[in-house]
């Protein structure tokens, strides 16, 4: 265990919840930071608060409405139907929120700096990155350097899920003893349904396929 404090960028989804409990194992003290950014399903913030409460972790919400106001995408624009698959000829599905991780991690770093925290944890994964460029390892490494240069600090961005697929992320939740909390209390679904979700949006499909693969592994 590292005898320092970590800040977890926390949405209350499967990935960041697994990271929250990972951070509790790895660090002496943990804080969780969530964002209201104009997402359609603001309920996720209250679910995140409840999970942080169960974990016994202090919880802060920051408002970043400009992210939702800046661009058009299916996670913040209620009139836009979501891409169920990546459309031909487009790099990103329309559920991509441009700049989201850049803004979140930059705000998190300033918040952390104010409190003397240098460890920042994010649940991004390149393995199952869904076409989102700001979930890739090269972006995180680049931003880590940029944040350190911007504030003359020694931040460390931790990405425990970077090279895990969804089945391995479920395995990690199980190893951490929080399989039930992640299955029941988190919300990954793009249609705003907690737990097992709507079942048909891309996030639900990825989550379910990973779970079935993991459960298949341990049952054989
Ligand atoms: Zn869904």
mmCIF file of C-alpha atoms and ligand atoms in Angstrom:
data_model
loop_
_atom_site.group_PDB
_atom_site.id
_atom_site.type_symbol
_atom_site.label_atom_id
_atom_site.label_comp_id
_atom_site.label_asym_id
_atom_site.label_seq_id
_atom_site.Cartn_x
_atom_site.Cartn_y
_atom_site.Cartn_z
ATOM 1 C CA UNK A 1 0.000 0.000 0.000
ATOM 2 C CA UNK A 2 1.143 3.519 -0.835
ATOM 3 C CA UNK A 3 1.125 5.790 2.209
ATOM 4 C CA UNK A 4 -0.498 8.656 0.296
ATOM 5 C CA UNK A 5 -3.910 9.886 -0.841
ATOM 6 C CA UNK A 6 -5.471 9.190 -4.245
ATOM 7 C CA UNK A 7 -8.232 11.023 -6.074
ATOM 8 C CA UNK A 8 -10.516 8.820 -8.185
ATOM 9 C CA UNK A 9 -12.393 10.347 -11.116
ATOM 10 C CA UNK A 10 -15.668 8.655 -10.395
ATOM 11 C CA UNK A 11 -18.838 8.301 -12.485
ATOM 12 C CA UNK A 12 -20.468 5.411 -10.630
ATOM 13 C CA UNK A 13 -20.100 3.092 -13.617
ATOM 14 C CA UNK A 14 -18.546 -0.368 -13.599
ATOM 15 C CA UNK A 15 -15.040 0.805 -14.465
ATOM 16 C CA UNK A 16 -14.624 3.742 -12.106
ATOM 17 C CA UNK A 17 -16.306 1.830 -9.263
ATOM 18 C CA UNK A 18 -13.804 -0.996 -9.687
ATOM 19 C CA UNK A 19 -11.080 1.666 -9.671
ATOM 20 C CA UNK A 20 -12.478 3.200 -6.466
ATOM 21 C CA UNK A 21 -12.097 -0.088 -4.606
ATOM 22 C CA UNK A 22 -8.739 -0.774 -6.270
ATOM 23 C CA UNK A 23 -7.569 2.624 -4.975
ATOM 24 C CA UNK A 24 -8.791 1.759 -1.480
ATOM 25 C CA UNK A 25 -6.565 -1.317 -1.569
ATOM 26 C CA UNK A 26 -3.567 0.556 -2.954
ATOM 27 C CA UNK A 27 -3.663 3.895 -1.097
ATOM 28 C CA UNK A 28 -3.947 5.021 2.494
ATOM 29 C CA UNK A 29 -6.787 7.428 1.754
ATOM 30 C CA UNK A 30 -9.157 7.889 -1.192
ATOM 31 C CA UNK A 31 -11.420 10.695 -2.420
ATOM 32 C CA UNK A 32 -13.975 10.437 -5.225
ATOM 33 C CA UNK A 33 -14.749 13.261 -7.655
ATOM 34 C CA UNK A 34 -17.795 13.211 -9.947
ATOM 35 C CA UNK A 35 -18.946 15.633 -12.613
ATOM 36 C CA UNK A 36 -22.270 17.024 -13.706
ATOM 37 C CA UNK A 37 -21.494 17.887 -17.324
ATOM 38 C CA UNK A 38 -24.928 18.043 -18.894
ATOM 39 C CA UNK A 39 -25.269 14.262 -19.215
ATOM 40 C CA UNK A 40 -28.817 13.090 -19.984
ATOM 41 C CA UNK A 41 -28.767 10.752 -17.021
ATOM 42 C CA UNK A 42 -27.778 12.985 -14.132
ATOM 43 C CA UNK A 43 -29.038 10.257 -11.846
ATOM 44 C CA UNK A 44 -25.596 8.659 -12.260
ATOM 45 C CA UNK A 45 -24.227 11.319 -9.896
ATOM 46 C CA UNK A 46 -26.582 10.195 -7.107
ATOM 47 C CA UNK A 47 -25.738 6.542 -7.738
ATOM 48 C CA UNK A 48 -22.057 7.481 -7.548
ATOM 49 C CA UNK A 49 -22.659 9.287 -4.262
ATOM 50 C CA UNK A 50 -24.361 6.186 -2.825
ATOM 51 C CA UNK A 51 -21.493 3.893 -3.877
ATOM 52 C CA UNK A 52 -18.916 6.270 -2.390
ATOM 53 C CA UNK A 53 -20.971 6.219 0.824
ATOM 54 C CA UNK A 54 -20.886 2.425 0.931
ATOM 55 C CA UNK A 55 -17.149 2.496 0.349
ATOM 56 C CA UNK A 56 -16.722 5.073 3.109
ATOM 57 C CA UNK A 57 -15.023 7.469 0.715
ATOM 58 C CA UNK A 58 -15.505 11.240 0.708
ATOM 59 C CA UNK A 59 -17.387 12.415 -2.357
ATOM 60 C CA UNK A 60 -17.396 15.694 -4.271
ATOM 61 C CA UNK A 61 -19.425 16.755 -7.325
ATOM 62 C CA UNK A 62 -18.266 19.515 -9.645
ATOM 63 C CA UNK A 63 -20.406 21.187 -12.289
ATOM 64 C CA UNK A 64 -18.904 21.369 -15.768
ATOM 65 C CA UNK A 65 -21.956 22.220 -17.901
ATOM 66 C CA UNK A 66 -19.782 23.696 -20.618
ATOM 67 C CA UNK A 67 -18.858 20.178 -21.766
ATOM 68 C CA UNK A 68 -22.488 19.453 -22.627
ATOM 69 C CA UNK A 69 -22.949 22.935 -24.074
ATOM 70 C CA UNK A 70 -19.888 22.780 -26.346
ATOM 71 C CA UNK A 71 -20.736 19.930 -28.672
ATOM 72 C CA UNK A 72 -23.436 17.647 -29.984
ATOM 73 C CA UNK A 73 -23.324 14.047 -28.884
ATOM 74 C CA UNK A 74 -25.789 11.372 -27.872
ATOM 75 C CA UNK A 75 -24.860 11.410 -24.183
ATOM 76 C CA UNK A 76 -25.744 15.084 -23.641
ATOM 77 C CA UNK A 77 -28.208 15.873 -26.455
ATOM 78 C CA UNK A 78 -31.623 14.394 -25.668
ATOM 79 C CA UNK A 79 -32.788 14.784 -29.280
ATOM 80 C CA UNK A 80 -29.958 12.693 -30.738
ATOM 81 C CA UNK A 81 -30.459 8.936 -31.076
ATOM 82 C CA UNK A 82 -27.348 7.026 -30.104
ATOM 83 C CA UNK A 83 -25.192 4.990 -32.475
ATOM 84 C CA UNK A 84 -25.625 1.365 -31.525
ATOM 85 C CA UNK A 85 -22.477 0.585 -33.509
ATOM 86 C CA UNK A 86 -19.590 2.635 -34.896
ATOM 87 C CA UNK A 87 -20.908 3.923 -38.229
ATOM 88 C CA UNK A 88 -18.880 3.187 -41.386
ATOM 89 C CA UNK A 89 -16.358 5.869 -42.239
ATOM 90 C CA UNK A 90 -16.542 7.532 -38.822
ATOM 91 C CA UNK A 91 -13.815 7.142 -36.223
ATOM 92 C CA UNK A 92 -15.969 7.765 -33.157
ATOM 93 C CA UNK A 93 -19.545 6.745 -32.310
ATOM 94 C CA UNK A 94 -21.838 9.686 -31.484
ATOM 95 C CA UNK A 95 -21.712 8.714 -27.799
ATOM 96 C CA UNK A 96 -18.192 10.179 -27.776
ATOM 97 C CA UNK A 97 -18.108 13.400 -25.706
ATOM 98 C CA UNK A 98 -15.197 15.394 -27.162
ATOM 99 C CA UNK A 99 -12.735 16.597 -24.551
ATOM 100 C CA UNK A 100 -14.490 14.887 -21.645
ATOM 101 C CA UNK A 101 -11.511 13.059 -20.182
ATOM 102 C CA UNK A 102 -9.228 15.996 -20.966
ATOM 103 C CA UNK A 103 -11.491 18.353 -18.988
ATOM 104 C CA UNK A 104 -12.227 15.870 -16.190
ATOM 105 C CA UNK A 105 -8.590 14.990 -15.570
ATOM 106 C CA UNK A 106 -7.442 18.612 -15.826
ATOM 107 C CA UNK A 107 -10.045 19.727 -13.273
ATOM 108 C CA UNK A 108 -9.213 16.707 -11.113
ATOM 109 C CA UNK A 109 -5.525 17.658 -11.156
ATOM 110 C CA UNK A 110 -6.241 21.230 -10.045
ATOM 111 C CA UNK A 111 -8.600 19.926 -7.336
ATOM 112 C CA UNK A 112 -5.965 17.434 -6.211
ATOM 113 C CA UNK A 113 -3.184 20.029 -6.215
ATOM 114 C CA UNK A 114 -5.222 22.282 -3.908
ATOM 115 C CA UNK A 115 -5.285 19.421 -1.404
ATOM 116 C CA UNK A 116 -1.703 18.224 -1.784
ATOM 117 C CA UNK A 117 -2.744 15.062 -3.660
ATOM 118 C CA UNK A 118 -0.630 13.840 -6.561
ATOM 119 C CA UNK A 119 -2.152 10.445 -7.350
ATOM 120 C CA UNK A 120 -5.133 10.520 -9.716
ATOM 121 C CA UNK A 121 -6.972 7.356 -10.752
ATOM 122 C CA UNK A 122 -9.107 6.994 -13.886
ATOM 123 C CA UNK A 123 -10.973 3.949 -15.220
ATOM 124 C CA UNK A 124 -10.134 4.383 -18.899
ATOM 125 C CA UNK A 125 -9.243 1.286 -20.904
ATOM 126 C CA UNK A 126 -7.576 1.025 -24.275
ATOM 127 C CA UNK A 127 -8.590 -2.626 -24.614
ATOM 128 C CA UNK A 128 -12.338 -1.872 -24.716
ATOM 129 C CA UNK A 129 -12.051 1.765 -25.702
ATOM 130 C CA UNK A 130 -15.182 1.869 -27.868
ATOM 131 C CA UNK A 131 -13.563 4.196 -30.389
ATOM 132 C CA UNK A 132 -12.938 6.938 -27.812
ATOM 133 C CA UNK A 133 -9.465 8.417 -28.417
ATOM 134 C CA UNK A 134 -9.250 9.877 -24.901
ATOM 135 C CA UNK A 135 -9.335 6.391 -23.363
ATOM 136 C CA UNK A 136 -6.036 5.391 -24.951
ATOM 137 C CA UNK A 137 -2.740 5.001 -23.130
ATOM 138 C CA UNK A 138 -0.891 7.474 -25.383
ATOM 139 C CA UNK A 139 -3.391 10.222 -24.480
ATOM 140 C CA UNK A 140 -3.113 9.552 -20.737
ATOM 141 C CA UNK A 141 0.712 9.511 -20.830
ATOM 142 C CA UNK A 142 0.739 12.705 -22.874
ATOM 143 C CA UNK A 143 -1.722 14.436 -20.523
ATOM 144 C CA UNK A 144 0.284 13.320 -17.481
ATOM 145 C CA UNK A 145 3.332 15.124 -18.889
ATOM 146 C CA UNK A 146 1.229 18.162 -19.813
ATOM 147 C CA UNK A 147 -0.361 18.449 -16.354
ATOM 148 C CA UNK A 148 3.030 18.237 -14.700
ATOM 149 C CA UNK A 149 4.391 20.952 -16.991
ATOM 150 C CA UNK A 150 1.263 23.091 -16.609
ATOM 151 C CA UNK A 151 1.445 23.183 -12.813
ATOM 152 C CA UNK A 152 5.060 22.238 -12.118
ATOM 153 C CA UNK A 153 3.874 19.189 -10.207
ATOM 154 C CA UNK A 154 4.593 15.471 -10.070
ATOM 155 C CA UNK A 155 1.145 14.043 -10.710
ATOM 156 C CA UNK A 156 0.830 10.326 -11.376
ATOM 157 C CA UNK A 157 -2.169 9.272 -13.466
ATOM 158 C CA UNK A 158 -3.066 5.688 -12.555
ATOM 159 C CA UNK A 159 -5.012 3.568 -15.062
ATOM 160 C CA UNK A 160 -5.494 0.129 -13.481
ATOM 161 C CA UNK A 161 -7.898 -0.973 -16.250
ATOM 162 C CA UNK A 162 -5.879 0.249 -19.237
ATOM 163 C CA UNK A 163 -4.955 -3.213 -20.553
ATOM 164 C CA UNK A 164 -7.877 -5.183 -19.130
ATOM 165 C CA UNK A 165 -10.875 -6.270 -21.187
ATOM 166 C CA UNK A 166 -14.337 -6.189 -19.591
ATOM 167 C CA UNK A 167 -14.089 -9.825 -18.421
ATOM 168 C CA UNK A 168 -10.795 -9.016 -16.667
ATOM 169 C CA UNK A 169 -12.360 -5.925 -15.103
ATOM 170 C CA UNK A 170 -15.097 -8.156 -13.649
ATOM 171 C CA UNK A 171 -12.353 -10.486 -12.406
ATOM 172 C CA UNK A 172 -10.683 -7.547 -10.657
ATOM 173 C CA UNK A 173 -13.975 -6.539 -8.996
ATOM 174 C CA UNK A 174 -14.347 -10.118 -7.778
ATOM 175 C CA UNK A 175 -10.753 -10.186 -6.496
ATOM 176 C CA UNK A 176 -11.475 -6.942 -4.605
ATOM 177 C CA UNK A 177 -14.586 -8.543 -3.058
ATOM 178 C CA UNK A 178 -17.025 -6.036 -4.600
ATOM 179 C CA UNK A 179 -18.636 -8.086 -7.360
ATOM 180 C CA UNK A 180 -22.141 -7.592 -5.897
ATOM 181 C CA UNK A 181 -21.770 -3.826 -5.503
ATOM 182 C CA UNK A 182 -20.484 -3.459 -9.065
ATOM 183 C CA UNK A 183 -23.256 -5.663 -10.494
ATOM 184 C CA UNK A 184 -26.131 -4.104 -8.565
ATOM 185 C CA UNK A 185 -25.267 -0.497 -7.737
ATOM 186 C CA UNK A 186 -23.336 0.836 -10.728
ATOM 187 C CA UNK A 187 -24.737 2.347 -13.914
ATOM 188 C CA UNK A 188 -22.975 1.880 -17.226
ATOM 189 C CA UNK A 189 -26.069 1.924 -19.484
ATOM 190 C CA UNK A 190 -26.425 4.751 -22.035
ATOM 191 C CA UNK A 191 -30.183 4.586 -21.443
ATOM 192 C CA UNK A 192 -29.767 5.363 -17.757
ATOM 193 C CA UNK A 193 -30.806 2.038 -16.210
ATOM 194 C CA UNK A 194 -28.637 0.869 -13.262
ATOM 195 C CA UNK A 195 -27.380 -2.673 -12.703
ATOM 196 C CA UNK A 196 -27.832 -4.932 -15.702
ATOM 197 C CA UNK A 197 -29.173 -1.956 -17.685
ATOM 198 C CA UNK A 198 -31.329 -1.866 -20.821
ATOM 199 C CA UNK A 199 -29.455 -4.807 -22.309
ATOM 200 C CA UNK A 200 -29.138 -3.486 -25.865
ATOM 201 C CA UNK A 201 -27.082 -0.263 -25.870
ATOM 202 C CA UNK A 202 -23.355 -0.632 -26.692
ATOM 203 C CA UNK A 203 -22.306 -0.114 -23.059
ATOM 204 C CA UNK A 204 -24.722 -2.799 -21.821
ATOM 205 C CA UNK A 205 -23.574 -5.234 -24.512
ATOM 206 C CA UNK A 206 -19.915 -4.748 -23.618
ATOM 207 C CA UNK A 207 -20.644 -5.089 -19.903
ATOM 208 C CA UNK A 208 -22.810 -8.203 -20.305
ATOM 209 C CA UNK A 209 -20.448 -9.968 -22.709
ATOM 210 C CA UNK A 210 -17.584 -9.338 -20.297
ATOM 211 C CA UNK A 211 -19.603 -10.660 -17.368
ATOM 212 C CA UNK A 212 -20.673 -13.796 -19.242
ATOM 213 C CA UNK A 213 -17.091 -14.429 -20.315
ATOM 214 C CA UNK A 214 -15.811 -14.011 -16.758
ATOM 215 C CA UNK A 215 -18.555 -16.152 -15.197
ATOM 216 C CA UNK A 216 -17.888 -18.790 -17.878
ATOM 217 C CA UNK A 217 -14.207 -18.805 -16.903
ATOM 218 C CA UNK A 218 -14.811 -19.340 -13.203
ATOM 219 C CA UNK A 219 -17.551 -21.927 -13.725
ATOM 220 C CA UNK A 220 -15.365 -24.153 -15.906
HETATM 221 ZN ZN1 LIG B 1 -28.064 -0.012 -21.831
#
